[in-house]
Short mmCIF file of C-alpha atoms in Angstrom, two decimals:
data_model
loop_
_atom_site.label_atom_id
_atom_site.label_comp_id
_atom_site.label_asym_id
_atom_site.label_seq_id
_atom_site.Cartn_x
_atom_site.Cartn_y
_atom_site.Cartn_z
CA UNK A 156 0.00 0.00 0.00
CA UNK A 157 2.81 2.41 0.94
CA UNK A 158 4.63 1.66 -2.32
CA UNK A 159 1.49 2.38 -4.35
CA UNK A 160 1.06 5.64 -2.46
CA UNK A 161 4.63 6.67 -3.28
CA UNK A 162 4.25 5.70 -6.93
CA UNK A 163 0.99 7.63 -7.17
CA UNK A 164 2.52 10.70 -5.57
CA UNK A 165 5.55 10.54 -7.86
CA UNK A 166 3.30 10.19 -10.90
CA UNK A 167 1.22 13.15 -9.81
CA UNK A 168 4.28 15.30 -9.23
CA UNK A 169 5.83 14.30 -12.56
CA UNK A 170 2.60 15.09 -14.39
CA UNK A 171 2.29 18.48 -12.69
CA UNK A 172 5.92 19.28 -13.48
CA UNK A 173 5.50 18.27 -17.14
CA UNK A 174 2.27 20.23 -17.68
CA UNK A 175 3.68 23.33 -15.96
CA UNK A 176 6.87 23.21 -18.01
CA UNK A 177 4.93 22.71 -21.23
CA UNK A 178 2.75 25.73 -20.46
CA UNK A 179 5.82 27.80 -19.55
CA UNK A 180 7.53 26.86 -22.80
CA UNK A 181 4.43 27.72 -24.85
CA UNK A 182 4.27 31.09 -23.08
CA UNK A 183 7.89 32.08 -23.50
CA UNK A 184 9.34 30.14 -26.44
CA UNK A 185 6.44 29.75 -28.85
CA UNK A 186 7.04 28.99 -32.51
CA UNK A 187 8.02 32.23 -34.24
CA UNK A 188 6.08 33.32 -37.29
CA UNK A 189 8.00 34.13 -40.47
CA UNK A 190 7.64 37.50 -42.25
CA UNK A 191 5.79 35.73 -45.05
CA UNK A 192 3.23 34.36 -42.59
CA UNK A 193 2.79 37.73 -40.89
CA UNK A 194 2.42 39.70 -44.13
CA UNK A 195 0.06 37.26 -45.85
CA UNK A 196 -3.25 38.71 -44.53
CA UNK A 197 -2.38 42.29 -45.50
CA UNK A 198 -3.27 44.26 -48.61
CA UNK A 199 -0.84 44.50 -51.51
CA UNK A 200 -0.40 48.19 -50.66
CA UNK A 201 0.71 47.44 -47.10
CA UNK A 202 2.98 44.62 -48.26
CA UNK A 203 4.45 46.94 -50.87
CA UNK A 204 5.14 49.59 -48.26
CA UNK A 205 7.03 47.09 -46.11
CA UNK A 206 9.13 45.74 -49.00
CA UNK A 207 9.53 48.67 -51.38
CA UNK A 208 9.76 51.88 -49.31
CA UNK A 209 13.45 52.55 -48.53
CA UNK A 210 14.48 51.57 -45.01
CA UNK A 211 17.61 51.25 -42.89
CA UNK A 212 18.75 48.36 -40.69
CA UNK A 213 19.61 49.50 -37.16
CA UNK A 214 20.60 47.71 -33.98
CA UNK A 215 21.62 48.23 -30.39
CA UNK A 216 22.90 46.12 -27.52
CA UNK A 217 20.51 45.54 -24.62
CA UNK A 218 21.56 46.15 -21.04
CA UNK A 219 22.02 42.41 -20.55
CA UNK A 220 23.97 41.89 -23.74
CA UNK A 221 21.51 40.89 -26.49
CA UNK A 222 21.75 42.43 -29.94
CA UNK A 223 18.37 43.94 -30.80
CA UNK A 224 17.23 44.66 -34.35
CA UNK A 225 15.11 47.41 -35.84
CA UNK A 226 14.08 49.01 -39.13
CA UNK A 227 13.88 52.75 -39.78
CA UNK A 228 11.54 54.22 -42.40
CA UNK A 229 12.09 57.95 -42.86
CA UNK A 230 9.60 60.66 -43.73
CA UNK A 231 11.50 63.49 -45.41
CA UNK A 232 11.40 66.75 -43.46
CA UNK A 233 9.71 65.28 -40.37
CA UNK A 234 11.17 65.06 -36.86
CA UNK A 235 8.18 63.13 -35.44
CA UNK A 236 8.80 59.48 -34.58
CA UNK A 237 6.83 56.36 -33.66
CA UNK A 238 8.41 53.25 -32.13
CA UNK A 239 6.44 50.11 -33.07
CA UNK A 240 6.40 47.02 -30.86
CA UNK A 241 4.82 43.75 -32.08
CA UNK A 242 3.19 40.92 -30.15
CA UNK A 243 4.22 37.43 -29.06
CA UNK A 244 5.73 35.14 -31.76
CA UNK A 245 5.58 37.98 -34.32
CA UNK A 246 8.23 40.45 -35.52
CA UNK A 247 8.47 43.98 -36.90
CA UNK A 248 6.92 42.80 -40.19
CA UNK A 249 3.59 42.25 -38.38
CA UNK A 250 3.32 46.05 -38.10
CA UNK A 251 3.24 46.69 -41.88
CA UNK A 252 -0.26 48.27 -42.00
CA UNK A 253 0.51 50.40 -38.95
CA UNK A 254 3.78 51.53 -40.54
CA UNK A 255 2.05 52.58 -43.74
CA UNK A 256 -0.66 54.44 -41.82
CA UNK A 257 1.72 56.45 -39.66
CA UNK A 258 3.91 57.22 -42.64
CA UNK A 259 0.84 58.78 -44.28
CA UNK A 260 0.35 60.79 -41.08
CA UNK A 261 3.82 62.28 -41.44
CA UNK A 262 5.87 60.26 -38.96
CA UNK A 263 9.28 58.63 -39.15
CA UNK A 264 9.08 54.96 -38.15
CA UNK A 265 11.20 52.70 -36.00
CA UNK A 266 9.90 49.11 -36.03
CA UNK A 267 11.76 46.84 -33.61
CA UNK A 268 12.05 43.13 -33.03
CA UNK A 269 11.59 42.31 -29.37
CA UNK A 270 14.22 40.13 -27.71
CA UNK A 271 13.88 36.46 -28.72
CA UNK A 272 11.81 37.49 -31.75
CA UNK A 273 12.56 38.14 -35.39
CA UNK A 274 16.20 39.10 -35.93
CA UNK A 275 16.87 40.03 -32.30
CA UNK A 276 18.82 37.83 -29.94
CA UNK A 277 17.37 36.37 -26.75
CA UNK A 278 15.85 33.21 -25.33
CA UNK A 279 12.61 33.95 -23.49
CA UNK A 280 9.71 36.37 -23.88
CA UNK A 281 8.94 38.09 -20.57
CA UNK A 282 5.74 40.00 -21.46
CA UNK A 283 7.32 43.36 -20.82
CA UNK A 284 9.40 42.62 -17.71
CA UNK A 285 12.72 42.72 -19.59
CA UNK A 286 11.35 44.22 -22.81
CA UNK A 287 10.40 47.52 -21.14
CA UNK A 288 14.07 48.31 -20.64
CA UNK A 289 14.80 47.50 -24.29
CA UNK A 290 12.08 49.96 -25.36
CA UNK A 291 13.61 52.65 -23.14
CA UNK A 292 16.96 51.97 -24.83
CA UNK A 293 15.38 52.35 -28.28
CA UNK A 294 13.88 55.73 -27.32
CA UNK A 295 17.28 56.83 -25.98
CA UNK A 296 18.89 55.62 -29.21
CA UNK A 297 16.48 57.76 -31.24
CA UNK A 298 17.16 60.88 -29.20
CA UNK A 299 20.92 60.42 -29.56
CA UNK A 300 21.00 59.54 -33.25
CA UNK A 301 18.06 61.41 -34.79
CA UNK A 302 16.36 64.79 -34.74
CA UNK A 303 13.31 64.21 -32.54
CA UNK A 304 10.60 66.78 -31.80
CA UNK A 305 7.96 64.20 -30.82
CA UNK A 306 8.06 60.48 -30.12
CA UNK A 307 5.27 58.02 -29.41
CA UNK A 308 5.08 54.31 -28.65
CA UNK A 309 2.71 51.96 -30.45
CA UNK A 310 2.36 48.36 -29.30
CA UNK A 311 0.13 45.39 -30.08
CA UNK A 312 -0.76 42.66 -27.55
CA UNK A 313 2.43 41.76 -25.65
CA UNK A 314 4.00 44.79 -27.33
CA UNK A 315 1.18 46.97 -25.95
CA UNK A 316 1.71 45.59 -22.45
CA UNK A 317 5.43 46.25 -22.85
CA UNK A 318 5.06 49.90 -23.85
CA UNK A 319 2.69 50.51 -20.92
CA UNK A 320 5.37 49.16 -18.58
CA UNK A 321 8.03 51.26 -20.34
CA UNK A 322 5.92 54.43 -20.13
CA UNK A 323 6.96 55.47 -16.61
CA UNK A 324 10.64 54.85 -17.40
CA UNK A 325 11.11 57.04 -20.48
CA UNK A 326 10.23 60.45 -21.90
CA UNK A 327 7.66 60.05 -24.68
CA UNK A 328 4.71 62.15 -25.81
CA UNK A 329 1.96 59.52 -26.09
CA UNK A 330 1.24 55.79 -26.19
CA UNK A 331 -1.09 53.73 -28.37
CA UNK A 332 -1.83 50.31 -26.88
CA UNK A 333 -3.76 47.80 -28.98
CA UNK A 334 -5.33 44.87 -27.10
CA UNK A 335 -3.04 44.97 -24.05
CA UNK A 336 -3.52 42.78 -20.98
CA UNK A 337 -3.71 44.41 -17.57
CA UNK A 338 -2.04 41.82 -15.33
CA UNK A 339 -0.08 38.75 -16.41
CA UNK A 340 -1.39 36.49 -13.66
CA UNK A 341 -4.96 37.46 -14.44
CA UNK A 342 -4.38 36.92 -18.17
CA UNK A 343 -2.88 33.46 -17.71
CA UNK A 344 -5.67 32.44 -15.35
CA UNK A 345 -8.22 33.53 -17.97
CA UNK A 346 -6.48 31.69 -20.80
CA UNK A 347 -6.03 28.48 -18.81
CA UNK A 348 -9.54 28.45 -17.31
CA UNK A 349 -11.60 29.78 -20.22
CA UNK A 350 -9.68 28.96 -23.41
CA UNK A 351 -8.06 25.67 -22.42
CA UNK A 352 -10.47 24.39 -19.74
CA UNK A 353 -7.60 23.75 -17.34
CA UNK A 354 -7.38 24.51 -13.58
CA UNK A 355 -5.53 27.81 -13.81
CA UNK A 356 -5.13 28.43 -10.07
CA UNK A 357 -3.63 24.97 -9.67
CA UNK A 358 -1.15 25.34 -12.55
CA UNK A 359 -0.03 28.96 -12.04
CA UNK A 360 2.42 28.21 -9.16
CA UNK A 361 4.20 25.61 -11.29
CA UNK A 362 4.38 27.94 -14.29
CA UNK A 363 5.60 30.73 -12.04
CA UNK A 364 8.41 28.48 -10.79
CA UNK A 365 9.76 28.04 -14.33
CA UNK A 366 9.30 31.73 -15.16
CA UNK A 367 11.48 32.60 -12.17
CA UNK A 368 14.16 29.91 -12.57
CA UNK A 369 14.46 30.05 -16.37
CA UNK A 370 13.32 33.52 -17.51
CA UNK A 371 14.14 35.58 -14.40
CA UNK A 372 10.77 37.04 -13.44
CA UNK A 373 7.46 36.22 -11.75
CA UNK A 374 3.94 36.96 -12.93
CA UNK A 375 3.22 39.50 -10.19
CA UNK A 376 6.05 41.64 -11.61
CA UNK A 377 4.21 42.10 -14.92
CA UNK A 378 1.31 44.49 -14.28
CA UNK A 379 0.72 47.05 -17.02
CA UNK A 380 -2.33 48.33 -15.15
CA UNK A 381 -0.17 49.31 -12.18
CA UNK A 382 2.33 51.08 -14.46
CA UNK A 383 -0.46 53.30 -15.80
CA UNK A 384 -0.59 55.18 -12.50
CA UNK A 385 2.88 56.57 -13.25
CA UNK A 386 2.22 57.53 -16.89
CA UNK A 387 1.49 61.25 -17.27
CA UNK A 388 1.04 61.36 -21.06
CA UNK A 389 -2.16 60.40 -22.92
CA UNK A 390 -2.79 56.78 -23.84
CA UNK A 391 -5.06 55.56 -26.63
CA UNK A 392 -6.38 52.05 -26.08
CA UNK A 393 -7.62 50.12 -29.12
CA UNK A 394 -9.36 46.78 -28.68
CA UNK A 395 -11.55 44.44 -30.68
CA UNK A 396 -15.00 43.75 -29.27
CA UNK A 397 -14.69 40.02 -30.08
CA UNK A 398 -11.26 39.51 -28.49
CA UNK A 399 -11.44 36.46 -26.21
CA UNK A 400 -7.66 35.90 -26.03
CA UNK A 401 -7.08 39.17 -24.16
CA UNK A 402 -10.56 40.19 -22.98
CA UNK A 403 -11.81 43.58 -24.14
CA UNK A 404 -12.72 44.62 -20.61
CA UNK A 405 -9.04 44.79 -19.69
CA UNK A 406 -8.57 47.82 -21.95
CA UNK A 407 -11.91 49.29 -20.86
CA UNK A 408 -10.89 49.18 -17.21
CA UNK A 409 -7.39 50.56 -17.84
CA UNK A 410 -8.77 53.39 -19.94
CA UNK A 411 -11.05 54.42 -17.06
CA UNK A 412 -8.10 55.01 -14.75
CA UNK A 413 -7.20 58.40 -16.28
CA UNK A 414 -9.44 60.99 -17.91
CA UNK A 415 -6.67 61.89 -20.38
CA UNK A 416 -6.83 58.42 -21.86
CA UNK A 417 -9.06 57.45 -24.79
CA UNK A 418 -10.39 54.15 -26.09
CA UNK A 419 -11.52 52.95 -29.52
CA UNK A 420 -13.43 49.68 -29.69
CA UNK A 421 -13.32 48.07 -33.13
CA UNK A 422 -16.56 46.17 -33.55
CA UNK A 423 -16.23 42.57 -34.66
CA UNK A 424 -12.43 42.55 -34.36
CA UNK A 425 -10.68 39.67 -32.65
CA UNK A 426 -7.21 39.63 -31.09
CA UNK A 427 -4.62 41.76 -32.97
CA UNK A 428 -6.70 42.15 -36.14
CA UNK A 429 -8.30 45.54 -35.42
CA UNK A 430 -6.64 47.32 -38.35
CA UNK A 431 -7.61 44.48 -40.69
CA UNK A 432 -11.22 44.43 -39.53
CA UNK A 433 -11.85 48.16 -39.92
CA UNK A 434 -8.89 50.20 -41.14
CA UNK A 435 -10.91 53.45 -41.63
CA UNK A 436 -12.17 53.32 -38.03
CA UNK A 437 -8.68 52.49 -36.77
CA UNK A 438 -7.05 55.36 -38.66
CA UNK A 439 -9.80 57.78 -37.66
CA UNK A 440 -9.35 56.93 -33.97
CA UNK A 441 -5.59 57.40 -34.18
CA UNK A 442 -5.84 60.67 -36.14
CA UNK A 443 -8.40 62.15 -33.74
CA UNK A 444 -6.31 61.13 -30.74
CA UNK A 445 -3.17 62.73 -32.20
CA UNK A 446 -5.04 65.91 -33.15
CA UNK A 447 -6.53 66.28 -29.67
CA UNK A 448 -3.14 65.70 -28.10
CA UNK A 449 -1.60 68.35 -30.37
CA UNK A 450 -4.36 70.84 -29.54
CA UNK A 451 -3.90 70.30 -25.79
CA UNK A 452 -0.15 70.92 -26.11
CA UNK A 453 -0.73 74.17 -27.99
CA UNK A 454 -3.19 75.54 -25.42
#
């Protein structure tokens, strides 16, 4: 009887360890999408912008030694800049429609590959914990190497959560956060419980163990909602009404924390496809936000 008890306990522990590690690996080392995969859903015009408009390769070294990659698209005569930050398993090429839109609005563009994505070095994604410092370094790089009168951050999904966490650490003029999560622990509980029908509260401690021992952070250290309290520039939240991967209410609640913030809900859009679902509404929301910010600065 005692032997069976020990075998059962060992089997249970091994199963818990294996499931927790598998979830951790899916969260931090997911299969990266190629540029061809990321560009495929976009219009020929957006694909053409990404491939045919002249650009420059740029790079910097992160504070912990990784080489990080970016692309610069210039807008002749402009000193306004946007830094673009993609989501998990994507790369700078995912931002092609956003790049084309902001270029039309008169901005210079810096599209970066987050650590462990695209052409950047790195091992694990940390949902903004490490990435926020990389974003600060990119803003510093811009101010040292370029003429900058205005700089904003634009992020999608994990990139949106990352720019919100970077906001209190750097000097920028505005942020645009598309479908960001508010709290990593809350997000993972939702995805495990609702999307995968797994006991999230039971698995989170095991996942957290691997996040700490392998990737160097814990879930409670990744809270974009908490960072918002220290951001004193306007934030535009954009979220699809049909997003079940990162629930829409997360952006709604974060937007309500500050009266300077604005929110645009794209009806029928799912996770990360807001600009595909309704590009006119997306561009109108961004243009109105930028115009109101400019008017408030001039007053």
